[in-house]
XYZ file of C-alpha atoms in Angstrom:
116
model
C 34.161 170.919 -5.602
C 35.946 168.619 -3.182
C 34.251 165.349 -2.298
C 34.722 162.776 0.445
C 37.374 160.327 -0.713
C 39.362 162.875 -2.765
C 43.126 162.879 -2.300
C 44.439 166.357 -1.518
C 47.583 168.181 -0.518
C 47.623 170.648 2.347
C 49.973 173.613 2.641
C 51.002 174.454 6.190
C 52.217 177.907 7.194
C 53.979 177.002 10.425
C 53.892 180.583 11.748
C 50.243 179.977 12.650
C 50.616 176.593 14.366
C 50.636 176.511 18.186
C 54.092 176.013 19.663
C 56.014 177.170 16.591
C 57.214 180.411 18.222
C 58.928 178.365 20.945
C 60.368 175.937 18.391
C 61.836 178.743 16.261
C 63.290 180.464 19.344
C 65.013 177.226 20.462
C 66.422 176.719 16.957
C 67.737 180.286 16.785
C 69.375 179.908 20.204
C 71.023 176.596 19.266
C 72.392 177.739 15.888
C 71.809 181.436 15.109
C 73.816 181.445 11.843
C 71.807 178.643 10.214
C 68.326 179.887 11.102
C 66.162 181.941 8.778
C 63.944 184.692 10.159
C 60.998 183.261 8.186
C 58.723 180.477 9.326
C 58.740 177.429 7.079
C 55.914 176.470 4.744
C 55.473 172.781 3.920
C 53.104 170.273 2.356
C 51.411 167.065 3.464
C 49.132 164.669 1.587
C 45.879 163.107 2.742
C 42.330 162.101 1.923
C 39.089 163.943 2.664
C 37.040 161.918 5.152
C 34.376 164.506 5.981
C 33.012 167.947 5.179
C 30.919 170.414 7.101
C 30.274 173.990 8.156
C 31.394 175.964 11.191
C 29.283 178.844 12.501
C 31.705 181.797 12.436
C 29.081 184.487 13.035
C 25.370 184.286 13.913
C 24.485 184.585 10.218
C 27.418 182.844 8.495
C 28.525 179.238 8.058
C 32.129 178.667 6.920
C 33.039 175.457 5.070
C 35.730 173.024 6.172
C 37.016 169.600 5.162
C 38.359 166.904 7.478
C 41.587 165.478 6.048
C 43.117 162.161 7.163
C 46.861 162.430 6.534
C 48.916 159.517 5.275
C 51.484 157.827 7.533
C 55.100 159.008 7.905
C 54.591 162.684 7.097
C 56.678 165.289 8.864
C 56.068 168.830 7.614
C 59.343 170.781 7.369
C 61.049 168.205 9.571
C 59.288 169.434 12.721
C 55.469 169.168 12.529
C 54.237 165.559 12.629
C 50.874 165.006 10.926
C 51.326 161.251 10.332
C 47.971 159.510 10.439
C 46.264 162.534 12.013
C 42.828 163.798 11.017
C 42.517 167.573 10.884
C 39.780 170.053 9.969
C 41.037 172.399 7.235
C 39.205 175.646 6.488
C 37.850 176.023 2.959
C 36.680 179.598 3.554
C 37.519 182.194 0.938
C 39.805 184.976 2.098
C 42.916 185.149 4.272
C 44.486 182.098 5.887
C 43.841 182.537 9.618
C 44.574 178.950 10.671
C 47.867 177.990 8.997
C 46.617 175.181 6.748
C 44.935 175.298 3.342
C 44.127 172.734 0.657
C 46.050 173.602 -2.509
C 46.262 172.224 -6.041
C 49.452 171.144 -7.829
C 50.100 174.756 -8.901
C 49.843 176.049 -5.325
C 46.462 177.733 -5.789
C 44.221 177.597 -2.715
C 40.978 175.638 -2.996
C 38.084 177.571 -1.434
C 34.312 177.307 -1.224
C 31.926 180.176 -0.467
C 30.455 180.664 2.989
C 26.719 180.252 3.485
C 24.760 183.284 4.657
C 21.274 182.986 6.091
């Protein structure tokens, strides 16, 4: 279980971050030979400063952690998270939001949702 104060690493799938479609299109236009068709995936490191639940349906609460990222972090050379605080979903299942907390082996850390 993750606790407030834990140091974590967050994997970003940049295909799900707002503005990335425009960024990739500009890059492809500027240098079509050097651009991959895939969106980049990168890592950033931070500390958990809060935890909570988000109501995703009337009868379900989904867990999240608030991560404060360390200074001077640029994910894949294009997404600046330096010093930012960001809510990261801990919900089991598919990655809908583009950021997940992972361990050193790349396995996603997840907590179960609460049903009531």
